[in-house]
Amino acid sequence: MPDSVLGEVVITRPLAQAEGLARRVTALGRKATVFPLLDILPLADQASLQQALRDLSGYALIAFVSPNAIDAALAARADWPRDIPMAVVGEGSRLALARHGLTAENSTIISPTDLDRTDSETLLAELDLPALRNKQILIVRGETGRPLLSEALRAAGAQVTLLAAYRRVAPVFDATRRRELKRLLHGQNDWIVTSSEALRFLMQMVAQLDEAEGVAKMQQQRIIVSHIRIGETAQLLGFSNITVTRSGDDGLLAALQSRT
């Protein structure tokens, strides 16, 4: 099917994480449009993050909730200890660790083995919870985040410390982005969305446009999401054409190829 019929592939990840996927989409013969729905910003006080990471020797496990958490933490402390096991949720986080030189060859990395669903629930299934009882665990995340992992670990008797390493905010919705969003609404595009929070920001942006039936036009777009939870959010927001893929870029690309 020609690109003009398929429309564009709108990648809504934060800019730094969107570019690699955009190159792979282009290699498939599709037009990739990067339209970030989240900005990842450093903490206002980097000194407190660096202080918290200075001595990690008391932790039995360090869990990172996202690639952003990994990048922020390892930017704050470059000499990351390789003798402390790390837990991550998905393929993107494993790749982020690898960019910093941390791999299965030189570190203990725990992650879900079911690649069709990678989240806190499936990560918990891989952890030896009885062995973590009374142990110190550090969870590195954004300023806000889903509490399921920390609550489950505490329920298992672990002593959990939450460490904010970055901020997630909605991008500035300026005149340039307004024009771009209006243009995209007038096509039938494939939107790659990897965050429920980002999807809610998108609908808030659409509602601010002086666009006749803008919300209805957005709800008719095809949404490709990387987790069933995001798909449920899309349903609640009125989307009807939702494709849920396995975790990671390969799953997202496979969903695109099913249209070509």
PDB file of C-alpha atoms in Angstrom:
ATOM      1  CA  MET A   1       0.000   0.000   0.000  1.00  0.00           C
ATOM      2  CA  PRO A   2       1.556   3.387  -0.897  1.00  0.00           C
ATOM      3  CA  ASP A   3       2.683   5.803   1.798  1.00  0.00           C
ATOM      4  CA  SER A   4       0.104   8.398   0.733  1.00  0.00           C
ATOM      5  CA  VAL A   5      -2.670   5.905   1.543  1.00  0.00           C
ATOM      6  CA  LEU A   6      -1.092   4.713   4.776  1.00  0.00           C
ATOM      7  CA  GLY A   7      -0.406   8.204   6.071  1.00  0.00           C
ATOM      8  CA  GLU A   8       2.394   9.165   8.420  1.00  0.00           C
ATOM      9  CA  VAL A   9       3.766   7.351  11.434  1.00  0.00           C
ATOM     10  CA  VAL A  10       3.595   9.795  14.330  1.00  0.00           C
ATOM     11  CA  ILE A  11       6.142   8.970  17.040  1.00  0.00           C
ATOM     12  CA  THR A  12       5.140  10.568  20.329  1.00  0.00           C
ATOM     13  CA  ARG A  13       8.054   9.556  22.533  1.00  0.00           C
ATOM     14  CA  PRO A  14      10.302  12.170  24.143  1.00  0.00           C
ATOM     15  CA  LEU A  15      12.653  13.548  21.510  1.00  0.00           C
ATOM     16  CA  ALA A  16      15.805  11.733  22.610  1.00  0.00           C
ATOM     17  CA  GLN A  17      14.024   8.362  22.458  1.00  0.00           C
ATOM     18  CA  ALA A  18      12.123   9.043  19.240  1.00  0.00           C
ATOM     19  CA  GLU A  19      14.957   9.481  16.774  1.00  0.00           C
ATOM     20  CA  GLY A  20      16.160   5.869  16.643  1.00  0.00           C
ATOM     21  CA  LEU A  21      12.635   4.564  16.128  1.00  0.00           C
ATOM     22  CA  ALA A  22      12.037   7.216  13.459  1.00  0.00           C
ATOM     23  CA  ARG A  23      15.036   5.928  11.495  1.00  0.00           C
ATOM     24  CA  ARG A  24      13.696   2.377  11.628  1.00  0.00           C
ATOM     25  CA  VAL A  25      10.249   3.527  10.514  1.00  0.00           C
ATOM     26  CA  THR A  26      11.797   5.376   7.571  1.00  0.00           C
ATOM     27  CA  ALA A  27      13.713   2.220   6.637  1.00  0.00           C
ATOM     28  CA  LEU A  28      10.332   0.489   6.272  1.00  0.00           C
ATOM     29  CA  GLY A  29       9.389   3.027   3.619  1.00  0.00           C
ATOM     30  CA  ARG A  30       7.026   4.998   5.857  1.00  0.00           C
ATOM     31  CA  LYS A  31       7.157   8.709   6.605  1.00  0.00           C
ATOM     32  CA  ALA A  32       8.072   9.226  10.271  1.00  0.00           C
ATOM     33  CA  THR A  33       6.916  12.376  12.055  1.00  0.00           C
ATOM     34  CA  VAL A  34       8.278  13.033  15.537  1.00  0.00           C
ATOM     35  CA  PHE A  35       5.683  14.758  17.716  1.00  0.00           C
ATOM     36  CA  PRO A  36       6.781  14.369  21.364  1.00  0.00           C
ATOM     37  CA  LEU A  37       4.012  14.301  23.951  1.00  0.00           C
ATOM     38  CA  LEU A  38       6.372  14.275  26.932  1.00  0.00           C
ATOM     39  CA  ASP A  39       9.439  16.308  27.776  1.00  0.00           C
ATOM     40  CA  ILE A  40      12.004  14.687  30.062  1.00  0.00           C
ATOM     41  CA  LEU A  41      13.734  17.321  32.186  1.00  0.00           C
ATOM     42  CA  PRO A  42      16.469  17.113  34.816  1.00  0.00           C
ATOM     43  CA  LEU A  43      15.663  17.766  38.431  1.00  0.00           C
ATOM     44  CA  ALA A  44      16.096  21.338  39.580  1.00  0.00           C
ATOM     45  CA  ASP A  45      18.445  20.083  42.314  1.00  0.00           C
ATOM     46  CA  GLN A  46      20.989  17.691  40.779  1.00  0.00           C
ATOM     47  CA  ALA A  47      23.143  17.841  43.906  1.00  0.00           C
ATOM     48  CA  SER A  48      20.566  15.920  45.946  1.00  0.00           C
ATOM     49  CA  LEU A  49      20.404  13.173  43.295  1.00  0.00           C
ATOM     50  CA  GLN A  50      24.183  12.881  43.202  1.00  0.00           C
ATOM     51  CA  GLN A  51      24.292  12.704  46.992  1.00  0.00           C
ATOM     52  CA  ALA A  52      21.679   9.936  47.066  1.00  0.00           C
ATOM     53  CA  LEU A  53      23.665   7.894  44.540  1.00  0.00           C
ATOM     54  CA  ARG A  54      27.061   8.404  46.142  1.00  0.00           C
ATOM     55  CA  ASP A  55      26.907   5.326  48.384  1.00  0.00           C
ATOM     56  CA  LEU A  56      24.811   2.451  47.043  1.00  0.00           C
ATOM     57  CA  SER A  57      26.554  -0.291  48.964  1.00  0.00           C
ATOM     58  CA  GLY A  58      23.646  -0.891  51.331  1.00  0.00           C
ATOM     59  CA  TYR A  59      21.202  -1.891  48.591  1.00  0.00           C
ATOM     60  CA  ALA A  60      20.470  -5.491  47.654  1.00  0.00           C
ATOM     61  CA  LEU A  61      18.717  -4.413  44.447  1.00  0.00           C
ATOM     62  CA  ILE A  62      18.372  -1.278  42.339  1.00  0.00           C
ATOM     63  CA  ALA A  63      15.282  -1.060  40.132  1.00  0.00           C
ATOM     64  CA  PHE A  64      14.946   1.379  37.249  1.00  0.00           C
ATOM     65  CA  VAL A  65      11.412   2.092  36.054  1.00  0.00           C
ATOM     66  CA  SER A  66      12.386   3.356  32.578  1.00  0.00           C
ATOM     67  CA  PRO A  67      15.257   4.195  30.211  1.00  0.00           C
ATOM     68  CA  ASN A  68      14.914   7.800  31.392  1.00  0.00           C
ATOM     69  CA  ALA A  69      15.599   6.704  34.954  1.00  0.00           C
ATOM     70  CA  ILE A  70      18.731   4.882  33.804  1.00  0.00           C
ATOM     71  CA  ASP A  71      20.044   7.802  31.776  1.00  0.00           C
ATOM     72  CA  ALA A  72      19.417  10.275  34.581  1.00  0.00           C
ATOM     73  CA  ALA A  73      20.996   8.111  37.286  1.00  0.00           C
ATOM     74  CA  LEU A  74      24.071   7.193  35.284  1.00  0.00           C
ATOM     75  CA  ALA A  75      24.556  10.799  34.246  1.00  0.00           C
ATOM     76  CA  ALA A  76      24.602  11.681  37.941  1.00  0.00           C
ATOM     77  CA  ARG A  77      27.031   8.856  38.765  1.00  0.00           C
ATOM     78  CA  ALA A  78      29.205   7.516  35.962  1.00  0.00           C
ATOM     79  CA  ASP A  79      31.114   4.868  37.994  1.00  0.00           C
ATOM     80  CA  TRP A  80      28.094   2.653  38.490  1.00  0.00           C
ATOM     81  CA  PRO A  81      28.721  -0.353  40.784  1.00  0.00           C
ATOM     82  CA  ARG A  82      28.450  -3.640  38.935  1.00  0.00           C
ATOM     83  CA  ASP A  83      28.134  -5.855  41.998  1.00  0.00           C
ATOM     84  CA  ILE A  84      24.577  -4.764  42.853  1.00  0.00           C
ATOM     85  CA  PRO A  85      21.796  -6.543  40.923  1.00  0.00           C
ATOM     86  CA  MET A  86      19.606  -4.299  38.790  1.00  0.00           C
ATOM     87  CA  ALA A  87      15.961  -4.780  37.829  1.00  0.00           C
ATOM     88  CA  VAL A  88      14.424  -3.243  34.706  1.00  0.00           C
ATOM     89  CA  VAL A  89      11.053  -3.543  33.050  1.00  0.00           C
ATOM     90  CA  GLY A  90      11.623  -3.803  29.313  1.00  0.00           C
ATOM     91  CA  GLU A  91      13.847  -4.013  26.283  1.00  0.00           C
ATOM     92  CA  GLY A  92      14.330  -0.242  26.132  1.00  0.00           C
ATOM     93  CA  SER A  93      15.818  -0.238  29.620  1.00  0.00           C
ATOM     94  CA  ARG A  94      18.199  -3.096  28.789  1.00  0.00           C
ATOM     95  CA  LEU A  95      19.369  -1.126  25.764  1.00  0.00           C
ATOM     96  CA  ALA A  96      19.789   1.979  27.920  1.00  0.00           C
ATOM     97  CA  LEU A  97      21.971   0.048  30.359  1.00  0.00           C
ATOM     98  CA  ALA A  98      24.016  -1.285  27.447  1.00  0.00           C
ATOM     99  CA  ARG A  99      24.633   2.267  26.211  1.00  0.00           C
ATOM    100  CA  HIS A 100      26.251   2.895  29.594  1.00  0.00           C
ATOM    101  CA  GLY A 101      28.332  -0.287  29.403  1.00  0.00           C
ATOM    102  CA  LEU A 102      26.140  -2.412  31.685  1.00  0.00           C
ATOM    103  CA  THR A 103      25.205  -5.755  30.136  1.00  0.00           C
ATOM    104  CA  ALA A 104      24.419  -9.319  31.190  1.00  0.00           C
ATOM    105  CA  GLU A 105      28.105 -10.115  30.683  1.00  0.00           C
ATOM    106  CA  ASN A 106      29.320  -7.765  33.414  1.00  0.00           C
ATOM    107  CA  SER A 107      26.262  -7.174  35.621  1.00  0.00           C
ATOM    108  CA  THR A 108      23.259  -8.974  37.068  1.00  0.00           C
ATOM    109  CA  ILE A 109      20.190  -7.633  35.263  1.00  0.00           C
ATOM    110  CA  ILE A 110      16.718  -8.949  36.079  1.00  0.00           C
ATOM    111  CA  SER A 111      13.850  -8.289  33.665  1.00  0.00           C
ATOM    112  CA  PRO A 112      10.602  -9.948  32.534  1.00  0.00           C
ATOM    113  CA  THR A 113      11.047 -13.029  30.392  1.00  0.00           C
ATOM    114  CA  ASP A 114       7.574 -12.705  28.837  1.00  0.00           C
ATOM    115  CA  LEU A 115       8.310 -10.178  26.098  1.00  0.00           C
ATOM    116  CA  ASP A 116       4.661  -9.936  25.134  1.00  0.00           C
ATOM    117  CA  ARG A 117       4.060  -8.041  28.354  1.00  0.00           C
ATOM    118  CA  THR A 118       6.768  -6.191  30.240  1.00  0.00           C
ATOM    119  CA  ASP A 119       5.652  -4.174  33.247  1.00  0.00           C
ATOM    120  CA  SER A 120       5.882  -4.044  37.017  1.00  0.00           C
ATOM    121  CA  GLU A 121       3.687  -7.111  37.392  1.00  0.00           C
ATOM    122  CA  THR A 122       5.830  -9.317  35.176  1.00  0.00           C
ATOM    123  CA  LEU A 123       9.031  -7.951  36.717  1.00  0.00           C
ATOM    124  CA  LEU A 124       7.772  -8.901  40.180  1.00  0.00           C
ATOM    125  CA  ALA A 125       7.235 -12.445  38.923  1.00  0.00           C
ATOM    126  CA  GLU A 126      10.981 -12.667  38.166  1.00  0.00           C
ATOM    127  CA  LEU A 127      12.134 -11.425  41.573  1.00  0.00           C
ATOM    128  CA  ASP A 128      12.882 -13.719  44.498  1.00  0.00           C
ATOM    129  CA  LEU A 129      10.632 -11.840  46.908  1.00  0.00           C
ATOM    130  CA  PRO A 130      11.306 -13.996  50.001  1.00  0.00           C
ATOM    131  CA  ALA A 131      15.048 -13.372  49.562  1.00  0.00           C
ATOM    132  CA  LEU A 132      14.415  -9.612  49.517  1.00  0.00           C
ATOM    133  CA  ARG A 133      12.662  -9.587  52.875  1.00  0.00           C
ATOM    134  CA  ASN A 134      14.277  -7.011  55.197  1.00  0.00           C
ATOM    135  CA  LYS A 135      16.666  -6.008  52.389  1.00  0.00           C
ATOM    136  CA  GLN A 136      17.173  -2.447  51.161  1.00  0.00           C
ATOM    137  CA  ILE A 137      15.896  -1.750  47.632  1.00  0.00           C
ATOM    138  CA  LEU A 138      16.295   1.458  45.649  1.00  0.00           C
ATOM    139  CA  ILE A 139      13.741   2.341  42.958  1.00  0.00           C
ATOM    140  CA  VAL A 140      14.912   5.043  40.556  1.00  0.00           C
ATOM    141  CA  ARG A 141      12.049   6.787  38.778  1.00  0.00           C
ATOM    142  CA  GLY A 142      10.565  10.147  37.801  1.00  0.00           C
ATOM    143  CA  GLU A 143       9.110  12.594  40.295  1.00  0.00           C
ATOM    144  CA  THR A 144       5.823  10.718  39.973  1.00  0.00           C
ATOM    145  CA  GLY A 145       5.124   7.150  38.979  1.00  0.00           C
ATOM    146  CA  ARG A 146       3.020   4.044  39.338  1.00  0.00           C
ATOM    147  CA  PRO A 147       3.284   2.752  42.936  1.00  0.00           C
ATOM    148  CA  LEU A 148       2.633  -0.939  42.244  1.00  0.00           C
ATOM    149  CA  LEU A 149       6.280  -2.079  42.318  1.00  0.00           C
ATOM    150  CA  SER A 150       7.164  -0.297  45.540  1.00  0.00           C
ATOM    151  CA  GLU A 151       3.941  -1.379  47.258  1.00  0.00           C
ATOM    152  CA  ALA A 152       4.434  -5.025  46.303  1.00  0.00           C
ATOM    153  CA  LEU A 153       8.040  -5.022  47.496  1.00  0.00           C
ATOM    154  CA  ARG A 154       7.073  -3.444  50.808  1.00  0.00           C
ATOM    155  CA  ALA A 155       4.278  -5.977  51.201  1.00  0.00           C
ATOM    156  CA  ALA A 156       6.928  -8.686  50.767  1.00  0.00           C
ATOM    157  CA  GLY A 157       8.897  -7.190  53.656  1.00  0.00           C
ATOM    158  CA  ALA A 158      11.527  -5.238  51.719  1.00  0.00           C
ATOM    159  CA  GLN A 159      12.642  -1.770  52.769  1.00  0.00           C
ATOM    160  CA  VAL A 160      12.100   0.438  49.727  1.00  0.00           C
ATOM    161  CA  THR A 161      13.578   3.856  48.967  1.00  0.00           C
ATOM    162  CA  LEU A 162      12.101   5.864  46.082  1.00  0.00           C
ATOM    163  CA  LEU A 163      14.528   8.172  44.297  1.00  0.00           C
ATOM    164  CA  ALA A 164      13.335  10.779  41.790  1.00  0.00           C
ATOM    165  CA  ALA A 165      15.890  11.256  39.009  1.00  0.00           C
ATOM    166  CA  TYR A 166      14.003  13.318  36.398  1.00  0.00           C
ATOM    167  CA  ARG A 167      10.786  15.180  35.653  1.00  0.00           C
ATOM    168  CA  ARG A 168       8.097  14.392  33.053  1.00  0.00           C
ATOM    169  CA  VAL A 169       6.114  17.362  31.779  1.00  0.00           C
ATOM    170  CA  ALA A 170       3.845  18.147  28.865  1.00  0.00           C
ATOM    171  CA  PRO A 171       5.681  19.971  26.049  1.00  0.00           C
ATOM    172  CA  VAL A 172       4.940  23.635  25.464  1.00  0.00           C
ATOM    173  CA  PHE A 173       1.944  23.777  23.147  1.00  0.00           C
ATOM    174  CA  ASP A 174       3.055  26.707  21.036  1.00  0.00           C
ATOM    175  CA  ALA A 175       1.842  27.958  17.662  1.00  0.00           C
ATOM    176  CA  THR A 176       4.170  25.649  15.717  1.00  0.00           C
ATOM    177  CA  ARG A 177       2.931  22.556  17.519  1.00  0.00           C
ATOM    178  CA  ARG A 178      -0.679  23.690  17.121  1.00  0.00           C
ATOM    179  CA  ARG A 179      -0.250  23.923  13.360  1.00  0.00           C
ATOM    180  CA  GLU A 180       1.440  20.543  13.205  1.00  0.00           C
ATOM    181  CA  LEU A 181      -1.266  18.857  15.278  1.00  0.00           C
ATOM    182  CA  LYS A 182      -4.024  20.365  13.125  1.00  0.00           C
ATOM    183  CA  ARG A 183      -2.246  19.117  10.009  1.00  0.00           C
ATOM    184  CA  LEU A 184      -1.932  15.609  11.410  1.00  0.00           C
ATOM    185  CA  LEU A 185      -5.615  15.527  12.341  1.00  0.00           C
ATOM    186  CA  HIS A 186      -6.555  15.983   8.693  1.00  0.00           C
ATOM    187  CA  GLY A 187      -4.807  12.755   7.682  1.00  0.00           C
ATOM    188  CA  GLN A 188      -5.284   9.129   8.655  1.00  0.00           C
ATOM    189  CA  ASN A 189      -2.049   8.331  10.447  1.00  0.00           C
ATOM    190  CA  ASP A 190      -0.551   5.691  12.702  1.00  0.00           C
ATOM    191  CA  TRP A 191       0.270   7.133  16.127  1.00  0.00           C
ATOM    192  CA  ILE A 192       2.842   5.280  18.239  1.00  0.00           C
ATOM    193  CA  VAL A 193       2.094   5.968  21.904  1.00  0.00           C
ATOM    194  CA  THR A 194       4.151   4.399  24.689  1.00  0.00           C
ATOM    195  CA  SER A 195       2.718   6.214  27.713  1.00  0.00           C
ATOM    196  CA  SER A 196      -0.796   6.633  29.103  1.00  0.00           C
ATOM    197  CA  GLU A 197       0.246  10.019  30.466  1.00  0.00           C
ATOM    198  CA  ALA A 198       1.338  11.108  26.985  1.00  0.00           C
ATOM    199  CA  LEU A 199      -1.987  10.001  25.513  1.00  0.00           C
ATOM    200  CA  ARG A 200      -3.881  12.115  28.025  1.00  0.00           C
ATOM    201  CA  PHE A 201      -1.662  15.103  27.186  1.00  0.00           C
ATOM    202  CA  LEU A 202      -2.466  14.565  23.494  1.00  0.00           C
ATOM    203  CA  MET A 203      -6.202  14.742  24.054  1.00  0.00           C
ATOM    204  CA  GLN A 204      -5.767  17.879  26.166  1.00  0.00           C
ATOM    205  CA  MET A 205      -3.876  19.478  23.271  1.00  0.00           C
ATOM    206  CA  VAL A 206      -6.533  18.490  20.750  1.00  0.00           C
ATOM    207  CA  ALA A 207      -9.257  19.966  22.963  1.00  0.00           C
ATOM    208  CA  GLN A 208      -7.414  23.313  22.920  1.00  0.00           C
ATOM    209  CA  LEU A 209      -7.450  23.580  19.121  1.00  0.00           C
ATOM    210  CA  ASP A 210      -9.948  25.737  17.271  1.00  0.00           C
ATOM    211  CA  GLU A 211     -10.647  22.692  15.120  1.00  0.00           C
ATOM    212  CA  ALA A 212     -14.152  21.562  14.232  1.00  0.00           C
ATOM    213  CA  GLU A 213     -14.684  18.045  15.575  1.00  0.00           C
ATOM    214  CA  GLY A 214     -11.001  17.877  16.506  1.00  0.00           C
ATOM    215  CA  VAL A 215     -11.507  15.342  19.294  1.00  0.00           C
ATOM    216  CA  ALA A 216     -13.588  13.103  17.003  1.00  0.00           C
ATOM    217  CA  LYS A 217     -10.914  13.306  14.293  1.00  0.00           C
ATOM    218  CA  MET A 218      -8.253  12.295  16.792  1.00  0.00           C
ATOM    219  CA  GLN A 219     -10.327   9.379  18.051  1.00  0.00           C
ATOM    220  CA  GLN A 220     -10.501   8.043  14.479  1.00  0.00           C
ATOM    221  CA  GLN A 221      -6.723   7.839  14.150  1.00  0.00           C
ATOM    222  CA  ARG A 222      -5.001   4.465  14.532  1.00  0.00           C
ATOM    223  CA  ILE A 223      -3.194   4.206  17.856  1.00  0.00           C
ATOM    224  CA  ILE A 224      -0.375   1.675  18.260  1.00  0.00           C
ATOM    225  CA  VAL A 225       0.468   1.119  21.929  1.00  0.00           C
ATOM    226  CA  SER A 226       3.097  -0.965  23.663  1.00  0.00           C
ATOM    227  CA  HIS A 227       1.072  -2.154  26.644  1.00  0.00           C
ATOM    228  CA  ILE A 228      -2.465  -3.262  27.377  1.00  0.00           C
ATOM    229  CA  ARG A 229      -2.753  -0.607  30.073  1.00  0.00           C
ATOM    230  CA  ILE A 230      -2.158   2.142  27.490  1.00  0.00           C
ATOM    231  CA  GLY A 231      -4.725   0.470  25.257  1.00  0.00           C
ATOM    232  CA  GLU A 232      -7.247   0.637  28.099  1.00  0.00           C
ATOM    233  CA  THR A 233      -6.513   4.348  28.504  1.00  0.00           C
ATOM    234  CA  ALA A 234      -7.055   4.836  24.771  1.00  0.00           C
ATOM    235  CA  GLN A 235     -10.426   3.096  25.009  1.00  0.00           C
ATOM    236  CA  LEU A 236     -11.466   5.336  27.902  1.00  0.00           C
ATOM    237  CA  LEU A 237     -10.495   8.368  25.801  1.00  0.00           C
ATOM    238  CA  GLY A 238     -12.744   7.245  22.962  1.00  0.00           C
ATOM    239  CA  PHE A 239     -10.314   5.671  20.502  1.00  0.00           C
ATOM    240  CA  SER A 240     -11.706   2.768  18.521  1.00  0.00           C
ATOM    241  CA  ASN A 241      -8.772   1.761  16.279  1.00  0.00           C
ATOM    242  CA  ILE A 242      -6.238   0.501  18.824  1.00  0.00           C
ATOM    243  CA  THR A 243      -3.418  -1.964  18.214  1.00  0.00           C
ATOM    244  CA  VAL A 244      -1.612  -3.391  21.252  1.00  0.00           C
ATOM    245  CA  THR A 245       1.855  -4.765  20.461  1.00  0.00           C
ATOM    246  CA  ARG A 246       4.478  -6.671  22.383  1.00  0.00           C
ATOM    247  CA  SER A 247       6.988  -4.581  24.299  1.00  0.00           C
ATOM    248  CA  GLY A 248       9.887  -2.941  22.482  1.00  0.00           C
ATOM    249  CA  ASP A 249      10.498  -1.350  19.115  1.00  0.00           C
ATOM    250  CA  ASP A 250      10.337  -4.656  17.248  1.00  0.00           C
ATOM    251  CA  GLY A 251       6.729  -5.118  18.308  1.00  0.00           C
ATOM    252  CA  LEU A 252       5.807  -1.595  17.246  1.00  0.00           C
ATOM    253  CA  LEU A 253       7.470  -2.056  13.854  1.00  0.00           C
ATOM    254  CA  ALA A 254       5.753  -5.408  13.333  1.00  0.00           C
ATOM    255  CA  ALA A 255       2.394  -3.676  13.819  1.00  0.00           C
ATOM    256  CA  LEU A 256       3.346  -1.106  11.175  1.00  0.00           C
ATOM    257  CA  GLN A 257       4.481  -3.790   8.740  1.00  0.00           C
ATOM    258  CA  SER A 258       1.096  -5.474   9.007  1.00  0.00           C
ATOM    259  CA  ARG A 259      -0.276  -2.432   7.189  1.00  0.00           C
ATOM    260  CA  THR A 260       2.307  -2.331   4.377  1.00  0.00           C
TER     261      THR A 260
END
